[in-house]
PDB file of C-alpha atoms and ligand atoms in Angstrom:
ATOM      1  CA  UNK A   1     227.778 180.785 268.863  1.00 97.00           C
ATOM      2  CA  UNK A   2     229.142 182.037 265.568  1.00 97.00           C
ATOM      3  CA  UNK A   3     229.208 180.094 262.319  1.00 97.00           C
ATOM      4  CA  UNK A   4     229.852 181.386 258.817  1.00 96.00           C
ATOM      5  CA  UNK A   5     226.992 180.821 256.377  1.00 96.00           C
ATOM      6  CA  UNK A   6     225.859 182.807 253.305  1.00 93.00           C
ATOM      7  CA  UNK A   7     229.263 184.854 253.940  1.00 94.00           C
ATOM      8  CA  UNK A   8     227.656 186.323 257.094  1.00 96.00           C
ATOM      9  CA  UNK A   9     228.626 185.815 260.461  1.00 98.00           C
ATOM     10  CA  UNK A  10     225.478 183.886 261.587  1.00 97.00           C
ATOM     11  CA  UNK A  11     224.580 183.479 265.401  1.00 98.00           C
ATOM     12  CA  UNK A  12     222.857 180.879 266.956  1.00 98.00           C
ATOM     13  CA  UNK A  13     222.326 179.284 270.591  1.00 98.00           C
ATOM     14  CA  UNK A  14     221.320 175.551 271.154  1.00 98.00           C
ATOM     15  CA  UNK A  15     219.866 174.503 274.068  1.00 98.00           C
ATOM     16  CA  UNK A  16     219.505 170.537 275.245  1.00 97.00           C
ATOM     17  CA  UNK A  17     220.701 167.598 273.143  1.00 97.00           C
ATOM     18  CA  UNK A  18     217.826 164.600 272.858  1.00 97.00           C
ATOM     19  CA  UNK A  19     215.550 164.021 270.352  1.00 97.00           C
ATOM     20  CA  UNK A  20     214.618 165.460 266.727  1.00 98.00           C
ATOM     21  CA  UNK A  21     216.263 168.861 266.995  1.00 98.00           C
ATOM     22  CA  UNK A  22     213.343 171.729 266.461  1.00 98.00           C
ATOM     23  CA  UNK A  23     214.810 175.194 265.239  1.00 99.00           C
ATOM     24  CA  UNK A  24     212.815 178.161 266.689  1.00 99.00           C
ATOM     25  CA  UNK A  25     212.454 181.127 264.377  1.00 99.00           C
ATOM     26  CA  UNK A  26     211.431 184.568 265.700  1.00 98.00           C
ATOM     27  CA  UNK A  27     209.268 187.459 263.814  1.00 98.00           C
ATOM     28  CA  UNK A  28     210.380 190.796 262.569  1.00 97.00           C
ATOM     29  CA  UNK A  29     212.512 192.768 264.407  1.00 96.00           C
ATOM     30  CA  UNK A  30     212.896 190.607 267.589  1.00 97.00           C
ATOM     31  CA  UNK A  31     215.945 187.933 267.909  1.00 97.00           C
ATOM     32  CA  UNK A  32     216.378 184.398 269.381  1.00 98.00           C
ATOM     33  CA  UNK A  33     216.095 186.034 272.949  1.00 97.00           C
ATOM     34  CA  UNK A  34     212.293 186.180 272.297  1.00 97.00           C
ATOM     35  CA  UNK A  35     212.794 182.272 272.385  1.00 98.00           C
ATOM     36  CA  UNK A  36     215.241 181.231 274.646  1.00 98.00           C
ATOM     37  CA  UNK A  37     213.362 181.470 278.120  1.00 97.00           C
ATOM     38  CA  UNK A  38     210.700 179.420 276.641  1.00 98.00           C
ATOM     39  CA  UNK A  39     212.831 176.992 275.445  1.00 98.00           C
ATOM     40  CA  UNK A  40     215.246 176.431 278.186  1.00 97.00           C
ATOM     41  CA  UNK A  41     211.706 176.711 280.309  1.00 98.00           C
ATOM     42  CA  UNK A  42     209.540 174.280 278.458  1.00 98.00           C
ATOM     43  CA  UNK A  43     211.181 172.016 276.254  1.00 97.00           C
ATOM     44  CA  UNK A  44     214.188 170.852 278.778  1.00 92.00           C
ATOM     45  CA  UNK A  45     215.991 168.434 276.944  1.00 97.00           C
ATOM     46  CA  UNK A  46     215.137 168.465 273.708  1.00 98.00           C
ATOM     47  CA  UNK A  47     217.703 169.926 271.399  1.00 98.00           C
ATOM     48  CA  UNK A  48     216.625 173.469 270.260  1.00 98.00           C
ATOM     49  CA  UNK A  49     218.349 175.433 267.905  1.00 98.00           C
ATOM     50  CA  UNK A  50     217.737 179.065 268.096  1.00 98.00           C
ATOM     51  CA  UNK A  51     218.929 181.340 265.022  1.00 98.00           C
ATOM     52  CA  UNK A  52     219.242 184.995 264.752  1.00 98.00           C
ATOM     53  CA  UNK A  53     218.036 185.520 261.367  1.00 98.00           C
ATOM     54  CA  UNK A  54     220.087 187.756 258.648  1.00 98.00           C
ATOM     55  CA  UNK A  55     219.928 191.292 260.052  1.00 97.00           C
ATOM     56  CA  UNK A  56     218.539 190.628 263.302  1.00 97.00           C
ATOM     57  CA  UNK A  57     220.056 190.243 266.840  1.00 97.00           C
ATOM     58  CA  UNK A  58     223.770 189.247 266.042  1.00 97.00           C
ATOM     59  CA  UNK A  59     223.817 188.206 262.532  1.00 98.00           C
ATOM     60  CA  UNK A  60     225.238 190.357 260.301  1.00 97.00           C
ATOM     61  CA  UNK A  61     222.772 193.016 258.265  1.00 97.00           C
ATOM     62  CA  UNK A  62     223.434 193.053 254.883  1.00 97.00           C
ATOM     63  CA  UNK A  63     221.996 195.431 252.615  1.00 95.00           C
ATOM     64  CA  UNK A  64     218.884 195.321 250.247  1.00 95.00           C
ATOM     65  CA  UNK A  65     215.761 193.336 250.323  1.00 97.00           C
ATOM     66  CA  UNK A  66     215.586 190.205 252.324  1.00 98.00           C
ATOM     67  CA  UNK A  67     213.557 187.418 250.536  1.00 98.00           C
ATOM     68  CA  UNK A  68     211.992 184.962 253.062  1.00 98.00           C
ATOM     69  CA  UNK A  69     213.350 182.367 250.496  1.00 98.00           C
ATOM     70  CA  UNK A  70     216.524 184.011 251.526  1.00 98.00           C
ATOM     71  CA  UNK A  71     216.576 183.554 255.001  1.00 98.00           C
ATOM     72  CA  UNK A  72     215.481 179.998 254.957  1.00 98.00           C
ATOM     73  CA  UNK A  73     218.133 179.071 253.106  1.00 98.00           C
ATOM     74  CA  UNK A  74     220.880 180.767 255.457  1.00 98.00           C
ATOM     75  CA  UNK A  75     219.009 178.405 257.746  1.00 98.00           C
ATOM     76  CA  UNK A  76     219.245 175.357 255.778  1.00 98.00           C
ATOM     77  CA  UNK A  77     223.081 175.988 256.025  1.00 98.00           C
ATOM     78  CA  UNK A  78     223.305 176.656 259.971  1.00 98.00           C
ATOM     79  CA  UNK A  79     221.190 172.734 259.961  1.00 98.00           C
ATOM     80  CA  UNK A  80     224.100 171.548 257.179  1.00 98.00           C
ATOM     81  CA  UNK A  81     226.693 173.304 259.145  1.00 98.00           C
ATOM     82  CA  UNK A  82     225.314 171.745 262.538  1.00 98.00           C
ATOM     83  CA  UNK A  83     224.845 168.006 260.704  1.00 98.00           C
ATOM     84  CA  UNK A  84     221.348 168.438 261.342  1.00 98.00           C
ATOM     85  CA  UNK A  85     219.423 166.508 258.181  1.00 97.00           C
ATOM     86  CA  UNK A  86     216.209 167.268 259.709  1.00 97.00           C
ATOM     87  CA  UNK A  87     214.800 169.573 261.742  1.00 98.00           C
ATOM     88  CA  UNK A  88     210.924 170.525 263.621  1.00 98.00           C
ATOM     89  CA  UNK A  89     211.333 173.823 261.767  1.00 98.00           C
ATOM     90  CA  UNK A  90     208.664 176.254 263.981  1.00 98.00           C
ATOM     91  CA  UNK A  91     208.411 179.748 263.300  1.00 98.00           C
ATOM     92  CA  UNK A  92     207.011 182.514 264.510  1.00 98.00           C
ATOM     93  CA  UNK A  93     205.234 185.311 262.646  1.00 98.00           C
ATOM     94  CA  UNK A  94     207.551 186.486 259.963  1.00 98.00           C
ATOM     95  CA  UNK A  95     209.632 183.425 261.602  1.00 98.00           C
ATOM     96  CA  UNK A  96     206.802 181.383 260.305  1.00 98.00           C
ATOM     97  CA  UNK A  97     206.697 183.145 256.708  1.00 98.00           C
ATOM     98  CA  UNK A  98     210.400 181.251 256.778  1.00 98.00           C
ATOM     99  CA  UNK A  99     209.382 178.414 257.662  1.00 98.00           C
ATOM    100  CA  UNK A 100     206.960 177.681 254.612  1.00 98.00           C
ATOM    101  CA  UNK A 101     209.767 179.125 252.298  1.00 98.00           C
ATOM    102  CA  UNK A 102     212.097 176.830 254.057  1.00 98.00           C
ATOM    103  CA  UNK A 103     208.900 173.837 253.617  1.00 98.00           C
ATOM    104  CA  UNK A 104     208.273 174.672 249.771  1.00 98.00           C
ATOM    105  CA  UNK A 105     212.803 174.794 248.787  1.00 98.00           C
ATOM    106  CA  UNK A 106     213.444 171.789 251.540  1.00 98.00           C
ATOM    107  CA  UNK A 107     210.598 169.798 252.000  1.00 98.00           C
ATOM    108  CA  UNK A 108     212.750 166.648 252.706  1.00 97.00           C
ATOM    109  CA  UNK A 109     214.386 168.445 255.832  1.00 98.00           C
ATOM    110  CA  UNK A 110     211.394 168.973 257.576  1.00 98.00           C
ATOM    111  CA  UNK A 111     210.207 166.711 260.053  1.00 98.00           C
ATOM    112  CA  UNK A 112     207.303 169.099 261.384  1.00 98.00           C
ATOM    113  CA  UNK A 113     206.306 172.302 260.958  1.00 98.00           C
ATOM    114  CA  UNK A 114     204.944 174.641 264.042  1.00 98.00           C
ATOM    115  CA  UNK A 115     202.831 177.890 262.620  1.00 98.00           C
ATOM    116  CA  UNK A 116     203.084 180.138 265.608  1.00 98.00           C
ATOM    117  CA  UNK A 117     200.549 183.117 264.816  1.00 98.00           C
ATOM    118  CA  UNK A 118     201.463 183.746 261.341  1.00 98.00           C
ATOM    119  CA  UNK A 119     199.665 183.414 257.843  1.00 98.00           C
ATOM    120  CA  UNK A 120     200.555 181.527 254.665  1.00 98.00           C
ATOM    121  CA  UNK A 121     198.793 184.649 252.503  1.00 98.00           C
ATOM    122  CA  UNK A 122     200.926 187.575 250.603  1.00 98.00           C
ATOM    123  CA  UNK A 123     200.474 190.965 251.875  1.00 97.00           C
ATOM    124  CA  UNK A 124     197.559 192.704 250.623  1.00 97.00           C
ATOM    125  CA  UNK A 125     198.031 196.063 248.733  1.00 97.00           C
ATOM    126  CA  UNK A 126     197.526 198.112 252.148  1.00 97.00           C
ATOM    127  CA  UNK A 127     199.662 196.235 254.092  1.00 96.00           C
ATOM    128  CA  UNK A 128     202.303 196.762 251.553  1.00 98.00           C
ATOM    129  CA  UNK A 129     201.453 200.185 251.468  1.00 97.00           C
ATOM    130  CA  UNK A 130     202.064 200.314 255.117  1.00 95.00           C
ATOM    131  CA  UNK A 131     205.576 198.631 255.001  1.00 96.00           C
ATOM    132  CA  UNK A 132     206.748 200.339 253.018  1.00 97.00           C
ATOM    133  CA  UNK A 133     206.014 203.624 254.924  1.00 95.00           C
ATOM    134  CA  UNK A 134     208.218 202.111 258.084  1.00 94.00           C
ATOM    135  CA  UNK A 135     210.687 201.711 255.369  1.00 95.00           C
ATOM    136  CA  UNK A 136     210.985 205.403 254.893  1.00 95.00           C
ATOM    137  CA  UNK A 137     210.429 206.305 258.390  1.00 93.00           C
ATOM    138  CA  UNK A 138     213.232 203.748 259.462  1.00 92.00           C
ATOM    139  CA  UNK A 139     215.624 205.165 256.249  1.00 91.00           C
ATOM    140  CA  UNK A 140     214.893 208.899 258.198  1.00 92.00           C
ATOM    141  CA  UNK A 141     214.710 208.929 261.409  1.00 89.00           C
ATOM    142  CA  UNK A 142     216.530 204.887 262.168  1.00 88.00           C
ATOM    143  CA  UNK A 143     214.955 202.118 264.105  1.00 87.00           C
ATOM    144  CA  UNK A 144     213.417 204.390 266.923  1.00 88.00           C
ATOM    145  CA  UNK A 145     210.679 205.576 264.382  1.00 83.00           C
ATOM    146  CA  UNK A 146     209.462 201.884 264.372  1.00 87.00           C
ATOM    147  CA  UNK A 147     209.823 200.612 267.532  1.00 89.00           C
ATOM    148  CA  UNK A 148     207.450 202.376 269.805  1.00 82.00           C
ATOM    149  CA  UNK A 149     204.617 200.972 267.497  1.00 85.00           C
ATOM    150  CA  UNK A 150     205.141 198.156 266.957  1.00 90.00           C
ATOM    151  CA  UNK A 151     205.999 196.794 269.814  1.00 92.00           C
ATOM    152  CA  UNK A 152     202.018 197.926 270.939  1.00 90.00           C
ATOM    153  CA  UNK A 153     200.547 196.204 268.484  1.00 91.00           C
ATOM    154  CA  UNK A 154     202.405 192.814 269.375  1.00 94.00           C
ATOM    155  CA  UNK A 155     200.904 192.883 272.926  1.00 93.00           C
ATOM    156  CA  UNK A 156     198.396 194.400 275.371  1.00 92.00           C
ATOM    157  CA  UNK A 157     200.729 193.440 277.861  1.00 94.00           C
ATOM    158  CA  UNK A 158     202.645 196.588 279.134  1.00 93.00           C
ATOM    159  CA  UNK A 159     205.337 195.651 280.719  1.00 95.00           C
ATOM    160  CA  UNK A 160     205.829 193.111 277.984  1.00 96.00           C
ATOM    161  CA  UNK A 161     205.237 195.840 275.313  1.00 94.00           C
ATOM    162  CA  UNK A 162     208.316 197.732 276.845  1.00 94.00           C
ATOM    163  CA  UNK A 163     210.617 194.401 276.712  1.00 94.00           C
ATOM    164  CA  UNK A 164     210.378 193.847 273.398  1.00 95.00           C
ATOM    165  CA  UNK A 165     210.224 197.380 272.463  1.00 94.00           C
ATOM    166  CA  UNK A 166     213.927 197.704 273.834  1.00 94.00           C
ATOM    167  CA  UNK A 167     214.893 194.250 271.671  1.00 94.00           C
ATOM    168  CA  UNK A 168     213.702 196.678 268.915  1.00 93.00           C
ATOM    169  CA  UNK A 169     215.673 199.563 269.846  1.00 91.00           C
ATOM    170  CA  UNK A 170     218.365 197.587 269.208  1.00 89.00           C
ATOM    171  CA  UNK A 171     217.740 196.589 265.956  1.00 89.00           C
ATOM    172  CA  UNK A 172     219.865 197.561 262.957  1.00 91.00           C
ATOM    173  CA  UNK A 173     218.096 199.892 260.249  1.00 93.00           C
ATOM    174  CA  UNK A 174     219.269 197.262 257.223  1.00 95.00           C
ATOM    175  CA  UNK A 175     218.227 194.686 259.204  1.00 96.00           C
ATOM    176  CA  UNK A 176     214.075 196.270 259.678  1.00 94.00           C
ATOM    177  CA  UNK A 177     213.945 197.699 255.712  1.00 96.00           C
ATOM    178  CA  UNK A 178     214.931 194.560 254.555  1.00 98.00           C
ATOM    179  CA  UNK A 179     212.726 191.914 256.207  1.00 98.00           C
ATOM    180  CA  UNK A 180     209.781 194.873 255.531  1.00 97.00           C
ATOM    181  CA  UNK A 181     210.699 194.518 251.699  1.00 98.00           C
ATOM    182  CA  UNK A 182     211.037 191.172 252.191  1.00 98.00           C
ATOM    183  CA  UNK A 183     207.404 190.512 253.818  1.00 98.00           C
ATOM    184  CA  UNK A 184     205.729 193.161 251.079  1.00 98.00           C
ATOM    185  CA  UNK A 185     206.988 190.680 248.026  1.00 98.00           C
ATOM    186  CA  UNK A 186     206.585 187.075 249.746  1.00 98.00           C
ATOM    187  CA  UNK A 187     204.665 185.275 247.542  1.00 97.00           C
ATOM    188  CA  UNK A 188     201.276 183.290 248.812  1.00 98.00           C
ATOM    189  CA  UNK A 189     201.979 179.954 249.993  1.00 98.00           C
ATOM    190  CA  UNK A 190     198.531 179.188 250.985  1.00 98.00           C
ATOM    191  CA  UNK A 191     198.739 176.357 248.077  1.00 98.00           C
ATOM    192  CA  UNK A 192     201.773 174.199 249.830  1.00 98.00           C
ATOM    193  CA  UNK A 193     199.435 173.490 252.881  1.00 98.00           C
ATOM    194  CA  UNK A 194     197.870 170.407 251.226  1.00 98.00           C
ATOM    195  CA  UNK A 195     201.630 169.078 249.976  1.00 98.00           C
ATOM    196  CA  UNK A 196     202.861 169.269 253.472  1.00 98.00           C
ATOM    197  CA  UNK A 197     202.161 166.112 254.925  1.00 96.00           C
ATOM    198  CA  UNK A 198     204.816 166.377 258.312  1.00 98.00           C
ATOM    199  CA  UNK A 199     203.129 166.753 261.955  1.00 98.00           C
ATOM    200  CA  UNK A 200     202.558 170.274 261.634  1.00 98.00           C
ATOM    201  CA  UNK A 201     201.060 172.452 264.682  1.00 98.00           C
ATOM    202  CA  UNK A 202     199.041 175.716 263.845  1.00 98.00           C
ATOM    203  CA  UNK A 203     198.858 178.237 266.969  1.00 98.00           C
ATOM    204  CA  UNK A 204     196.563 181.517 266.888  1.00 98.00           C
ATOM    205  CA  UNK A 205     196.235 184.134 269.630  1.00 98.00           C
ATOM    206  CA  UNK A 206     192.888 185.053 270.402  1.00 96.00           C
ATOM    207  CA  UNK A 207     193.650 188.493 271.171  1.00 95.00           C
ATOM    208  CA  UNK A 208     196.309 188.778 268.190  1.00 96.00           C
ATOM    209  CA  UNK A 209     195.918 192.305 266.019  1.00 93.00           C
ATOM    210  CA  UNK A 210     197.990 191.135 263.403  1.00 94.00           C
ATOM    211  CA  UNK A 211     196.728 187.505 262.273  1.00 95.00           C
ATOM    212  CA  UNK A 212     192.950 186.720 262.315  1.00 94.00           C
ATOM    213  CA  UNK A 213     192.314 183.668 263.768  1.00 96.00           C
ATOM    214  CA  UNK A 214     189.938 182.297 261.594  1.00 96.00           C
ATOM    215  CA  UNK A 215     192.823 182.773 258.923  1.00 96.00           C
ATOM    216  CA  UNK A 216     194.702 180.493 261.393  1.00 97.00           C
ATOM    217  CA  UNK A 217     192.070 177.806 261.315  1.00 98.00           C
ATOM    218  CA  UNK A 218     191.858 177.592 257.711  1.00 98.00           C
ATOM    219  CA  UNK A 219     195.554 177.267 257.593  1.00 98.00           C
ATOM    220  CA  UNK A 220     195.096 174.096 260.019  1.00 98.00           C
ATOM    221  CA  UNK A 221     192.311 173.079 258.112  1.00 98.00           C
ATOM    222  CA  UNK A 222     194.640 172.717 254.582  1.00 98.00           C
ATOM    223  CA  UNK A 223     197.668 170.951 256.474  1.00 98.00           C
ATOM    224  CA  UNK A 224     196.572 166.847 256.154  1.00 98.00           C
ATOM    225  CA  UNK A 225     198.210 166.494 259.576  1.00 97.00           C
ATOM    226  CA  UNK A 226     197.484 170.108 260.904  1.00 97.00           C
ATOM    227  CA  UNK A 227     196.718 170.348 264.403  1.00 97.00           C
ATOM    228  CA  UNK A 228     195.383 173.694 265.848  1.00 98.00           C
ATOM    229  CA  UNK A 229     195.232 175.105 268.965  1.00 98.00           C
ATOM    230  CA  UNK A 230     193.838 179.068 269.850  1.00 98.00           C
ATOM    231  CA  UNK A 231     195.163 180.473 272.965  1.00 98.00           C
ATOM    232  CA  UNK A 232     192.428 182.586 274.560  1.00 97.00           C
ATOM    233  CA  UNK A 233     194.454 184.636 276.537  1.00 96.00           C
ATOM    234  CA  UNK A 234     197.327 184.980 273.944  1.00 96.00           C
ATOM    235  CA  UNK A 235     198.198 188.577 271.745  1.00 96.00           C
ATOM    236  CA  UNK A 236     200.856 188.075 268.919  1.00 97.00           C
ATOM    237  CA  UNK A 237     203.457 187.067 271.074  1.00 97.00           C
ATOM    238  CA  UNK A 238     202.477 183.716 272.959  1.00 98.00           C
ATOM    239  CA  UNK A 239     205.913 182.129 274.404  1.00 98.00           C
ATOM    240  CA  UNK A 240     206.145 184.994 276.232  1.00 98.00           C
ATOM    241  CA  UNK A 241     202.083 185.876 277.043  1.00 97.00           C
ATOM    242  CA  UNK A 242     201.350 182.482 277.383  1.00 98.00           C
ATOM    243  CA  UNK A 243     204.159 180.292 277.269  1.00 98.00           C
ATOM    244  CA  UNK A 244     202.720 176.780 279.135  1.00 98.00           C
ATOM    245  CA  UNK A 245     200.048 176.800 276.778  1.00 98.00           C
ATOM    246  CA  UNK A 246     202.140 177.040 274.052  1.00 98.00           C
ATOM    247  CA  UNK A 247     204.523 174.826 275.118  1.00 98.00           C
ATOM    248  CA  UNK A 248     201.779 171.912 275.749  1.00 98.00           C
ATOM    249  CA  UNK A 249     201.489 172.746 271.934  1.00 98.00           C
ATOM    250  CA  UNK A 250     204.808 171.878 270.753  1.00 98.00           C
ATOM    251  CA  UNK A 251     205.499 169.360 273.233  1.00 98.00           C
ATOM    252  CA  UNK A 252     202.813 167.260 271.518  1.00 98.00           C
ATOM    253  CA  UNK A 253     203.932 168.186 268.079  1.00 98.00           C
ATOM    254  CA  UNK A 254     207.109 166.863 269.081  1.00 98.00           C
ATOM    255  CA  UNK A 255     206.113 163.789 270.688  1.00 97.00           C
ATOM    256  CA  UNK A 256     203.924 163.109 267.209  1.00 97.00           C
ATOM    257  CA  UNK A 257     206.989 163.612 265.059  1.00 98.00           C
ATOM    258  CA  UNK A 258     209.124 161.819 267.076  1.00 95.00           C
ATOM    259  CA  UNK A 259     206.351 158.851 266.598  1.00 95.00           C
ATOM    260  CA  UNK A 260     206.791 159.134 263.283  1.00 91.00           C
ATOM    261  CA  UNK A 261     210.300 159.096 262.627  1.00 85.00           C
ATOM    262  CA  UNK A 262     211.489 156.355 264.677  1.00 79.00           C
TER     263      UNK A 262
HETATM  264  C1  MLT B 301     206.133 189.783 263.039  1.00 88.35           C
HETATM  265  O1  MLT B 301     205.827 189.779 264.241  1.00 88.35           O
HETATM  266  O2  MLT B 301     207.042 189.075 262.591  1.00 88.35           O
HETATM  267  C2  MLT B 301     205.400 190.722 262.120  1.00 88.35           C
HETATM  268  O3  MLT B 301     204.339 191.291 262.785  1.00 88.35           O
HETATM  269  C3  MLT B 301     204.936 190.039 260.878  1.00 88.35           C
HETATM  270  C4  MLT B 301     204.308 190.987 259.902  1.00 88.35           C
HETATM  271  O4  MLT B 301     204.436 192.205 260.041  1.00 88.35           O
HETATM  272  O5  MLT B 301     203.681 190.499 258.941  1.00 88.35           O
END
């Protein structure tokens, strides 16, 4: 489904109808696709809204830097647009560097927050150093040049490795150089954890080369109603390594909110 917002064309999928509706965000480069066998899968019922965020899958790419700020609010306006006043917002990896952004500018539309291997912390200087290096590579030689990496370092898993590799094949080159100048300048939002006071769920892979997991732990640690869980057979990308385990995750997080706002 289409829906104007931001002046982009914006795509999204919802699957089921019941409950507190829980939007599922995906990381860099990937699309709601990542999501949707999980979610039809696991959560059954429950109405899930699955975005393609600006410049990925089948929203529009515009040009220039991409501030997570940014991107939560073109989500904010798919929820206004759906008549959705609040939402389990649950993001994954750079999905989940939207998801604080969306908890610090809409706090009140949150009604839980799932932290699916990501970090509340700012890049350090290397990592910056190293985005913006894909930038030129991507500017040169287009979204090939990024691709084959990457999608190595998300999982051990080869055959997985090669289906998400050819979700970034298809990515546009706006669409990668702005979410990478968008995740170099994100500011540290390690200090909202303690303000957040929703059901929120913190999920770490145990074999995950991108987030640490005792980062993870201190992020569940700062949340006053942080739950974590550490998936020991999980890489980066659990719905798809691991998906029942992750699921039992959120199904809990969503029974907990749903507790809590009836
Ligand atoms: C992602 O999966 O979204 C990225 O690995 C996040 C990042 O590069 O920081």
């Amino acid at each position: 489904m289409k829906a104007l917002i931001n002046q982009i064309s914006f795509c999204y999928e919802i699957t089921g109808s019941k409950g507190v509706p829980v939007v599922l965000l995906h990381g860099f480069g990937l699309n709601r696709s990542i999501w949707l066998p999980f979610a039809t899968k696991y959560l059954g019922d429950q109405r899930v809204i699955l975005p393609d965020l600006r410049g990925h899958g089948e929203t529009d790419a515009t040009a220039g830097l991409y501030r997570m700020s940014m991107m939560a609010e073109d989500v904010v306006n798919l929820l206004e647009f759906l008549g959705v006043r609040k939402a389990i917002i649950c993001g994954h990896s750079m999905g989940g560097y939207v998801s604080l952004a969306f908890a610090e500018h809409y706090p009140h539309r949150i009604a839980g927050l799932g932290l699916i291997t990501t970090r509340a912390a700012s890049d350090t200087a290397e990592n910056q150093r190293g985005r913006y290096e894909m930038v030129e590579a991507v500017r040169n030689n287009g979204s090939a040049a990024l691709a084959e990496n990457l999608a190595s370092r998300l999982t051990a898993d080869a055959n997985l490795a090669s289906e998400i590799r050819t979700i970034l094949l298809q990515a546009s080159p706006d669409g990668f150089t702005g979410a990478l100048l968008g995740m170099a300048s994100r500011s540290d939002r390690s200090s909202l954890l303690p303000g957040i006071s929703v059901p929120s769920l913190v999920v770490a892979g145990e074999k995950d080369e991108i987030i640490a997991i005792d980062e993870a732990k201190v992020m569940a640690d700062a949340l006053p109603d942080g739950l974590f869980l550490s998936l020991p057979n999980a890489g980066h990308m659990p719905m798809l390594e691991t998906p029942e385990e992750l699921a039992g995750g959120l199904v809990k997080l969503i029974k907990r909110v749903e507790a809590v706002e009836k």
